[in-house]
C-alpha cells in the first residue's frame, strides 16, 4: 500500500516504536501501584516520556506533561477548564470537530475569525476583532488538517497575551513537524495526539499545561489515596485510572525518533514531496488544488478535487488500487465552509517521513487512470 493519510494517523512507524510496545507488554505493569521491578519499569518509562516531551516543547517541568487518550481528550480537558456554559470564545475558521463539538455542548457563543485560505493578515485581524469583542478564551489550530495551512499562531498568541486572554492550541497537525515552544508561545494549553506527527501508537496523546486545570474524570491515581477528591497537583490531577503503559512506551520511542531525526528535516522531506505532487497534478485537466504559493504557509497536506467526480468516489477508487487517501469533510466542516468546499469536501493526501518520491509518481499515474 502507498499510504498518504498521515494527517489521520502515521501508519508507518519507526521499528523502535513497535519494539517498545512489545517490550512494555513483556516487562511492565502499572506505574504507582507497587514497588516491584515491573511497576518501577513502568514509572521510569512514563517519566522518561514526560521529560522528553517537556524538552521538545519548551516546558519548565515534566509534570506539566499530561498523558491523554488522544488530542480530542486533551482538548476536552482544556476547553472544559477554560470555557463556561454560554461564554464567548474565539476560534479560527479551520477548527476540527474536536474543538467545535465541545463548544457546542457547552452552548458557548462562538466567534469565528474567518479569513480566506492562506491569508494570515486577515486571520490575525479576525482574532484581534474577536478579542476586542469580549472573547474570554481563544482556541486555534496550528495547522489545518484539511489544507495543511499553517496559521499565524505566534501572532495570535501575542494578541492573547496583550489582552490577558487564555489560548488553547490544537497542535494535532503540527507536533513533530513544526517548532512548538510553550515558553515562547505562553499558551494556557497545547493539545496533541501521539499517533500522528509524533509517530506513537493510537490511543496516546499529550496535554501540555501552563494553567490550572480541572479533571474530566475522577478515580485512582496511586497517590493521595485517603483523599476523596482528585490530587491538586499535576500530572496526577488529570490521570485517573491505569495508564496506557504500552502506548506511552511506544510514544517515547516516537519522540526519540523526532528528536534524533529533527523536525526541520522531516518538514523539508514532506515539503519536497508536496512540491513534486503539486507541480505534476497541475498538469492534469479538471483538477482543482488548494495549495499555497508560499511554502512557508503549508505543511505536507494537500487537498484536491476533480470536476464532476465525488471526493468519496475518488478516494475509494484510489484505495482499490492500493493508495490510501481520505475523501470527504475530514471531521472539519468549519474548514470546508471557510474554503468553500461544502458539501462535497475534498480528497486529501498527507505525507510522513516514510513516504518516497517514487510513491508520488505511482499515485499520479493511478490518479490519471482513475480520472479516465
One Martini backbone bead per residue (centre of mass of N, CA, C, O) as a GRO file, in nm:
protein
  372
    1UNK     BB    1   0.097   0.036   0.020
    2UNK     BB    2   0.008   0.374  -0.029
    3UNK     BB    3   0.059   0.617   0.230
    4UNK     BB    4  -0.167   0.926   0.237
    5UNK     BB    5  -0.279   0.946   0.582
    6UNK     BB    6  -0.116   1.112   0.824
    7UNK     BB    7  -0.343   1.311   0.932
    8UNK     BB    8  -0.470   1.067   1.086
    9UNK     BB    9  -0.222   0.843   1.061
   10UNK     BB   10   0.084   0.701   1.121
   11UNK     BB   11   0.135   0.396   0.999
   12UNK     BB   12   0.434   0.444   0.974
   13UNK     BB   13   0.678   0.317   1.187
   14UNK     BB   14   0.918   0.292   1.381
   15UNK     BB   15   1.060   0.011   1.499
   16UNK     BB   16   1.094   0.119   1.796
   17UNK     BB   17   0.792   0.129   1.860
   18UNK     BB   18   0.719  -0.168   1.844
   19UNK     BB   19   0.935  -0.264   2.046
   20UNK     BB   20   0.833  -0.100   2.292
   21UNK     BB   21   0.556  -0.226   2.317
   22UNK     BB   22   0.645  -0.518   2.356
   23UNK     BB   23   0.829  -0.471   2.601
   24UNK     BB   24   0.605  -0.363   2.787
   25UNK     BB   25   0.428  -0.621   2.784
   26UNK     BB   26   0.677  -0.797   2.918
   27UNK     BB   27   0.782  -0.569   3.173
   28UNK     BB   28   0.504  -0.411   3.247
   29UNK     BB   29   0.289  -0.240   3.453
   30UNK     BB   30   0.182  -0.032   3.707
   31UNK     BB   31   0.208   0.280   3.791
   32UNK     BB   32   0.197   0.338   4.139
   33UNK     BB   33   0.132   0.002   4.228
   34UNK     BB   34   0.443  -0.046   4.310
   35UNK     BB   35   0.792  -0.180   4.401
   36UNK     BB   36   0.839  -0.349   4.170
   37UNK     BB   37   0.995  -0.381   3.870
   38UNK     BB   38   0.746  -0.347   3.677
   39UNK     BB   39   0.649  -0.079   3.802
   40UNK     BB   40   0.914   0.079   3.781
   41UNK     BB   41   0.940   0.063   3.472
   42UNK     BB   42   0.685   0.228   3.419
   43UNK     BB   43   0.763   0.487   3.565
   44UNK     BB   44   1.021   0.544   3.398
   45UNK     BB   45   0.882   0.570   3.125
   46UNK     BB   46   0.697   0.809   3.189
   47UNK     BB   47   0.923   1.004   3.270
   48UNK     BB   48   1.080   1.003   3.006
   49UNK     BB   49   0.849   1.102   2.826
   50UNK     BB   50   0.796   1.368   2.969
   51UNK     BB   51   1.082   1.483   2.942
   52UNK     BB   52   1.096   1.480   2.635
   53UNK     BB   53   0.850   1.662   2.586
   54UNK     BB   54   0.948   1.902   2.752
   55UNK     BB   55   1.199   1.957   2.575
   56UNK     BB   56   1.059   1.983   2.290
   57UNK     BB   57   0.816   2.207   2.417
   58UNK     BB   58   0.912   2.416   2.644
   59UNK     BB   59   0.916   2.317   2.942
   60UNK     BB   60   0.981   2.342   3.294
   61UNK     BB   61   0.813   2.060   3.342
   62UNK     BB   62   0.712   1.730   3.332
   63UNK     BB   63   0.437   1.772   3.496
   64UNK     BB   64   0.300   1.931   3.242
   65UNK     BB   65   0.270   1.639   3.132
   66UNK     BB   66  -0.019   1.487   2.991
   67UNK     BB   67  -0.187   1.196   2.961
   68UNK     BB   68  -0.377   1.077   2.684
   69UNK     BB   69  -0.575   0.929   2.439
   70UNK     BB   70  -0.588   1.213   2.284
   71UNK     BB   71  -0.660   1.518   2.153
   72UNK     BB   72  -0.958   1.526   2.234
   73UNK     BB   73  -0.915   1.484   2.532
   74UNK     BB   74  -0.730   1.729   2.573
   75UNK     BB   75  -0.933   1.945   2.472
   76UNK     BB   76  -1.154   1.891   2.680
   77UNK     BB   77  -0.991   1.969   2.925
   78UNK     BB   78  -0.934   2.263   2.838
   79UNK     BB   79  -1.217   2.367   2.766
   80UNK     BB   80  -1.359   2.275   3.049
   81UNK     BB   81  -1.183   2.488   3.204
   82UNK     BB   82  -1.225   2.776   3.034
   83UNK     BB   83  -1.530   2.703   2.954
   84UNK     BB   84  -1.835   2.831   2.994
   85UNK     BB   85  -2.152   2.838   2.983
   86UNK     BB   86  -2.206   3.085   2.729
   87UNK     BB   87  -1.939   3.172   2.650
   88UNK     BB   88  -1.690   3.356   2.486
   89UNK     BB   89  -1.539   3.237   2.174
   90UNK     BB   90  -1.244   3.205   1.982
   91UNK     BB   91  -1.204   3.097   1.639
   92UNK     BB   92  -1.126   2.946   1.372
   93UNK     BB   93  -1.207   2.845   1.029
   94UNK     BB   94  -1.027   2.542   1.096
   95UNK     BB   95  -1.178   2.359   1.280
   96UNK     BB   96  -1.232   2.087   1.461
   97UNK     BB   97  -1.461   1.886   1.622
   98UNK     BB   98  -1.283   1.874   1.886
   99UNK     BB   99  -1.378   2.178   1.933
  100UNK     BB  100  -1.682   2.240   1.841
  101UNK     BB  101  -1.844   2.030   2.009
  102UNK     BB  102  -1.777   2.121   2.298
  103UNK     BB  103  -1.890   2.408   2.251
  104UNK     BB  104  -2.177   2.321   2.188
  105UNK     BB  105  -2.229   2.170   2.459
  106UNK     BB  106  -2.178   2.459   2.615
  107UNK     BB  107  -2.314   2.696   2.463
  108UNK     BB  108  -2.126   2.870   2.314
  109UNK     BB  109  -1.999   3.176   2.199
  110UNK     BB  110  -1.901   3.180   1.866
  111UNK     BB  111  -1.613   3.326   1.721
  112UNK     BB  112  -1.520   3.364   1.386
  113UNK     BB  113  -1.203   3.387   1.230
  114UNK     BB  114  -1.237   3.480   0.931
  115UNK     BB  115  -1.041   3.354   0.644
  116UNK     BB  116  -0.871   3.306   0.393
  117UNK     BB  117  -0.679   3.100   0.244
  118UNK     BB  118  -0.352   3.191   0.334
  119UNK     BB  119  -0.450   3.453   0.518
  120UNK     BB  120  -0.293   3.596   0.778
  121UNK     BB  121  -0.383   3.889   0.814
  122UNK     BB  122  -0.693   3.832   0.840
  123UNK     BB  123  -0.669   3.640   1.075
  124UNK     BB  124  -0.555   3.840   1.280
  125UNK     BB  125  -0.790   4.041   1.256
  126UNK     BB  126  -1.011   3.847   1.355
  127UNK     BB  127  -0.892   3.805   1.641
  128UNK     BB  128  -0.883   4.095   1.729
  129UNK     BB  129  -1.191   4.144   1.716
  130UNK     BB  130  -1.277   3.915   1.907
  131UNK     BB  131  -1.128   4.026   2.157
  132UNK     BB  132  -1.265   4.309   2.152
  133UNK     BB  133  -1.560   4.144   2.179
  134UNK     BB  134  -1.504   3.945   2.448
  135UNK     BB  135  -1.321   3.715   2.454
  136UNK     BB  136  -1.229   3.456   2.701
  137UNK     BB  137  -1.124   3.270   2.461
  138UNK     BB  138  -0.876   3.086   2.267
  139UNK     BB  139  -0.900   2.874   1.970
  140UNK     BB  140  -0.628   2.707   1.784
  141UNK     BB  141  -0.502   2.593   1.509
  142UNK     BB  142  -0.194   2.541   1.361
  143UNK     BB  143  -0.310   2.319   1.152
  144UNK     BB  144  -0.477   2.219   0.889
  145UNK     BB  145  -0.621   1.904   0.819
  146UNK     BB  146  -0.700   1.977   0.510
  147UNK     BB  147  -0.462   2.211   0.397
  148UNK     BB  148  -0.193   2.277   0.574
  149UNK     BB  149  -0.240   2.538   0.716
  150UNK     BB  150  -0.039   2.787   0.862
  151UNK     BB  151  -0.095   2.947   1.132
  152UNK     BB  152  -0.048   3.255   1.321
  153UNK     BB  153   0.028   3.170   1.631
  154UNK     BB  154   0.216   3.389   1.739
  155UNK     BB  155   0.031   3.634   1.689
  156UNK     BB  156  -0.207   3.524   1.851
  157UNK     BB  157  -0.056   3.501   2.122
  158UNK     BB  158   0.003   3.806   2.146
  159UNK     BB  159  -0.287   3.899   2.164
  160UNK     BB  160  -0.357   3.738   2.419
  161UNK     BB  161  -0.143   3.856   2.607
  162UNK     BB  162  -0.234   4.156   2.594
  163UNK     BB  163  -0.546   4.065   2.688
  164UNK     BB  164  -0.554   3.822   2.888
  165UNK     BB  165  -0.605   3.560   2.702
  166UNK     BB  166  -0.659   3.243   2.673
  167UNK     BB  167  -0.477   2.969   2.508
  168UNK     BB  168  -0.559   2.715   2.268
  169UNK     BB  169  -0.369   2.454   2.115
  170UNK     BB  170  -0.394   2.272   1.813
  171UNK     BB  171  -0.130   2.019   1.741
  172UNK     BB  172  -0.211   1.775   1.549
  173UNK     BB  173  -0.041   1.888   1.269
  174UNK     BB  174   0.254   1.991   1.415
  175UNK     BB  175   0.357   1.783   1.589
  176UNK     BB  176   0.689   1.703   1.473
  177UNK     BB  177   0.724   1.950   1.242
  178UNK     BB  178   0.695   2.204   1.421
  179UNK     BB  179   0.769   2.447   1.608
  180UNK     BB  180   0.706   2.411   1.980
  181UNK     BB  181   0.682   2.665   2.242
  182UNK     BB  182   0.560   2.737   2.544
  183UNK     BB  183   0.741   2.975   2.646
  184UNK     BB  184   0.689   3.150   2.384
  185UNK     BB  185   0.365   3.135   2.363
  186UNK     BB  186   0.190   3.120   2.639
  187UNK     BB  187  -0.001   2.902   2.669
  188UNK     BB  188  -0.228   2.722   2.845
  189UNK     BB  189  -0.264   2.507   2.601
  190UNK     BB  190  -0.144   2.192   2.451
  191UNK     BB  191  -0.259   1.978   2.194
  192UNK     BB  192  -0.185   1.619   2.125
  193UNK     BB  193  -0.105   1.354   1.941
  194UNK     BB  194   0.075   1.042   1.917
  195UNK     BB  195  -0.022   0.917   1.607
  196UNK     BB  196   0.125   1.118   1.427
  197UNK     BB  197   0.397   1.324   1.430
  198UNK     BB  198   0.509   1.124   1.678
  199UNK     BB  199   0.484   0.803   1.607
  200UNK     BB  200   0.277   0.674   1.776
  201UNK     BB  201   0.026   0.525   1.912
  202UNK     BB  202  -0.272   0.461   1.949
  203UNK     BB  203  -0.407   0.605   2.244
  204UNK     BB  204  -0.237   0.879   2.230
  205UNK     BB  205  -0.152   1.177   2.433
  206UNK     BB  206  -0.119   1.542   2.489
  207UNK     BB  207  -0.105   1.778   2.769
  208UNK     BB  208  -0.002   2.104   2.788
  209UNK     BB  209   0.060   2.285   3.094
  210UNK     BB  210  -0.012   2.657   3.191
  211UNK     BB  211  -0.264   2.579   3.383
  212UNK     BB  212  -0.519   2.543   3.548
  213UNK     BB  213  -0.701   2.224   3.604
  214UNK     BB  214  -0.971   2.015   3.527
  215UNK     BB  215  -1.115   1.732   3.567
  216UNK     BB  216  -1.295   1.481   3.380
  217UNK     BB  217  -1.200   1.250   3.569
  218UNK     BB  218  -1.231   1.009   3.832
  219UNK     BB  219  -0.978   0.845   4.050
  220UNK     BB  220  -0.719   0.658   4.051
  221UNK     BB  221  -0.342   0.738   4.111
  222UNK     BB  222  -0.142   0.631   4.354
  223UNK     BB  223  -0.230   0.894   4.513
  224UNK     BB  224  -0.386   1.015   4.774
  225UNK     BB  225  -0.593   0.777   4.883
  226UNK     BB  226  -0.760   0.919   5.120
  227UNK     BB  227  -0.878   1.089   4.919
  228UNK     BB  228  -1.198   1.212   4.752
  229UNK     BB  229  -1.011   1.381   4.581
  230UNK     BB  230  -0.830   1.511   4.361
  231UNK     BB  231  -0.542   1.600   4.308
  232UNK     BB  232  -0.362   1.929   4.300
  233UNK     BB  233  -0.153   1.781   4.103
  234UNK     BB  234   0.076   1.737   3.862
  235UNK     BB  235  -0.058   1.479   3.674
  236UNK     BB  236  -0.271   1.339   3.866
  237UNK     BB  237  -0.533   1.514   3.827
  238UNK     BB  238  -0.564   1.380   3.507
  239UNK     BB  239  -0.475   1.053   3.584
  240UNK     BB  240  -0.705   0.843   3.587
  241UNK     BB  241  -0.604   0.545   3.623
  242UNK     BB  242  -0.476   0.337   3.399
  243UNK     BB  243  -0.223   0.330   3.200
  244UNK     BB  244  -0.083   0.340   2.869
  245UNK     BB  245   0.207   0.195   2.872
  246UNK     BB  246   0.255   0.086   2.588
  247UNK     BB  247   0.194   0.349   2.439
  248UNK     BB  248   0.406   0.527   2.589
  249UNK     BB  249   0.650   0.368   2.499
  250UNK     BB  250   0.602   0.430   2.199
  251UNK     BB  251   0.606   0.739   2.228
  252UNK     BB  252   0.894   0.764   2.321
  253UNK     BB  253   1.011   0.652   2.055
  254UNK     BB  254   0.887   0.872   1.876
  255UNK     BB  255   1.031   1.113   2.010
  256UNK     BB  256   1.315   1.011   1.949
  257UNK     BB  257   1.284   1.022   1.644
  258UNK     BB  258   1.241   1.326   1.628
  259UNK     BB  259   1.500   1.416   1.766
  260UNK     BB  260   1.705   1.260   1.576
  261UNK     BB  261   1.598   1.370   1.300
  262UNK     BB  262   1.423   1.625   1.290
  263UNK     BB  263   1.188   1.850   1.210
  264UNK     BB  264   1.313   1.994   0.964
  265UNK     BB  265   1.366   1.738   0.799
  266UNK     BB  266   1.074   1.643   0.781
  267UNK     BB  267   0.954   1.896   0.656
  268UNK     BB  268   1.131   1.897   0.397
  269UNK     BB  269   1.044   1.624   0.290
  270UNK     BB  270   0.743   1.694   0.261
  271UNK     BB  271   0.784   1.943   0.077
  272UNK     BB  272   0.902   1.795  -0.166
  273UNK     BB  273   0.654   1.616  -0.216
  274UNK     BB  274   0.453   1.844  -0.254
  275UNK     BB  275   0.586   1.990  -0.494
  276UNK     BB  276   0.578   1.751  -0.686
  277UNK     BB  277   0.273   1.706  -0.684
  278UNK     BB  278   0.180   1.987  -0.778
  279UNK     BB  279   0.336   2.008  -1.049
  280UNK     BB  280   0.182   1.752  -1.171
  281UNK     BB  281  -0.123   1.806  -1.114
  282UNK     BB  282  -0.137   2.077  -1.281
  283UNK     BB  283  -0.145   1.894  -1.564
  284UNK     BB  284  -0.425   1.798  -1.485
  285UNK     BB  285  -0.726   1.790  -1.582
  286UNK     BB  286  -0.990   1.897  -1.368
  287UNK     BB  287  -0.810   2.019  -1.134
  288UNK     BB  288  -0.821   2.115  -0.789
  289UNK     BB  289  -0.605   2.317  -0.589
  290UNK     BB  290  -0.489   2.356  -0.242
  291UNK     BB  291  -0.233   2.600  -0.265
  292UNK     BB  292   0.054   2.750  -0.165
  293UNK     BB  293   0.287   2.974  -0.280
  294UNK     BB  294   0.397   2.964   0.011
  295UNK     BB  295   0.571   2.724   0.182
  296UNK     BB  296   0.534   2.855   0.479
  297UNK     BB  297   0.198   2.785   0.472
  298UNK     BB  298   0.270   2.462   0.431
  299UNK     BB  299   0.232   2.143   0.463
  300UNK     BB  300   0.205   1.783   0.393
  301UNK     BB  301  -0.090   1.896   0.278
  302UNK     BB  302  -0.345   1.797   0.028
  303UNK     BB  303  -0.605   1.936  -0.163
  304UNK     BB  304  -0.859   1.794  -0.389
  305UNK     BB  305  -1.035   1.814  -0.711
  306UNK     BB  306  -1.279   1.673  -0.943
  307UNK     BB  307  -1.456   1.714  -1.198
  308UNK     BB  308  -1.748   1.535  -1.164
  309UNK     BB  309  -1.635   1.420  -0.879
  310UNK     BB  310  -1.635   1.244  -0.602
  311UNK     BB  311  -1.440   1.216  -0.330
  312UNK     BB  312  -1.519   0.928  -0.248
  313UNK     BB  313  -1.471   0.795  -0.524
  314UNK     BB  314  -1.171   0.856  -0.547
  315UNK     BB  315  -1.073   0.724  -0.281
  316UNK     BB  316  -1.184   0.444  -0.346
  317UNK     BB  317  -1.030   0.393  -0.609
  318UNK     BB  318  -0.749   0.426  -0.490
  319UNK     BB  319  -0.779   0.197  -0.281
  320UNK     BB  320  -0.807  -0.032  -0.499
  321UNK     BB  321  -0.492   0.057  -0.583
  322UNK     BB  322  -0.328   0.106  -0.300
  323UNK     BB  323  -0.434   0.406  -0.205
  324UNK     BB  324  -0.413   0.622   0.077
  325UNK     BB  325  -0.690   0.830   0.126
  326UNK     BB  326  -0.909   1.124   0.189
  327UNK     BB  327  -1.258   1.172   0.177
  328UNK     BB  328  -1.436   1.479   0.241
  329UNK     BB  329  -1.457   1.651   0.573
  330UNK     BB  330  -1.251   1.568   0.808
  331UNK     BB  331  -1.399   1.677   1.072
  332UNK     BB  332  -1.413   1.993   0.910
  333UNK     BB  333  -1.656   2.206   0.833
  334UNK     BB  334  -1.527   2.482   0.881
  335UNK     BB  335  -1.306   2.460   0.664
  336UNK     BB  336  -1.497   2.411   0.421
  337UNK     BB  337  -1.658   2.668   0.448
  338UNK     BB  338  -1.423   2.868   0.420
  339UNK     BB  339  -1.324   2.733   0.131
  340UNK     BB  340  -1.587   2.626  -0.037
  341UNK     BB  341  -1.630   2.276   0.000
  342UNK     BB  342  -1.918   2.261   0.022
  343UNK     BB  343  -2.044   1.934   0.071
  344UNK     BB  344  -1.807   1.738  -0.057
  345UNK     BB  345  -1.526   1.833  -0.041
  346UNK     BB  346  -1.221   1.643  -0.038
  347UNK     BB  347  -0.907   1.534  -0.131
  348UNK     BB  348  -0.659   1.385   0.085
  349UNK     BB  349  -0.307   1.430   0.118
  350UNK     BB  350  -0.048   1.282   0.341
  351UNK     BB  351   0.264   1.303   0.483
  352UNK     BB  352   0.580   1.147   0.568
  353UNK     BB  353   0.893   1.025   0.649
  354UNK     BB  354   0.816   0.741   0.469
  355UNK     BB  355   0.798   0.873   0.210
  356UNK     BB  356   0.826   0.868  -0.157
  357UNK     BB  357   0.874   0.970  -0.477
  358UNK     BB  358   0.768   0.707  -0.616
  359UNK     BB  359   0.483   0.727  -0.491
  360UNK     BB  360   0.397   0.977  -0.641
  361UNK     BB  361   0.416   0.860  -0.925
  362UNK     BB  362   0.208   0.635  -0.879
  363UNK     BB  363  -0.028   0.813  -0.800
  364UNK     BB  364  -0.047   0.978  -1.067
  365UNK     BB  365  -0.104   0.742  -1.253
  366UNK     BB  366  -0.362   0.648  -1.105
  367UNK     BB  367  -0.525   0.907  -1.122
  368UNK     BB  368  -0.547   0.918  -1.428
  369UNK     BB  369  -0.696   0.650  -1.450
  370UNK     BB  370  -0.942   0.724  -1.275
  371UNK     BB  371  -1.039   0.964  -1.445
  372UNK     BB  372  -1.069   0.792  -1.715
   0.00000   0.00000   0.00000
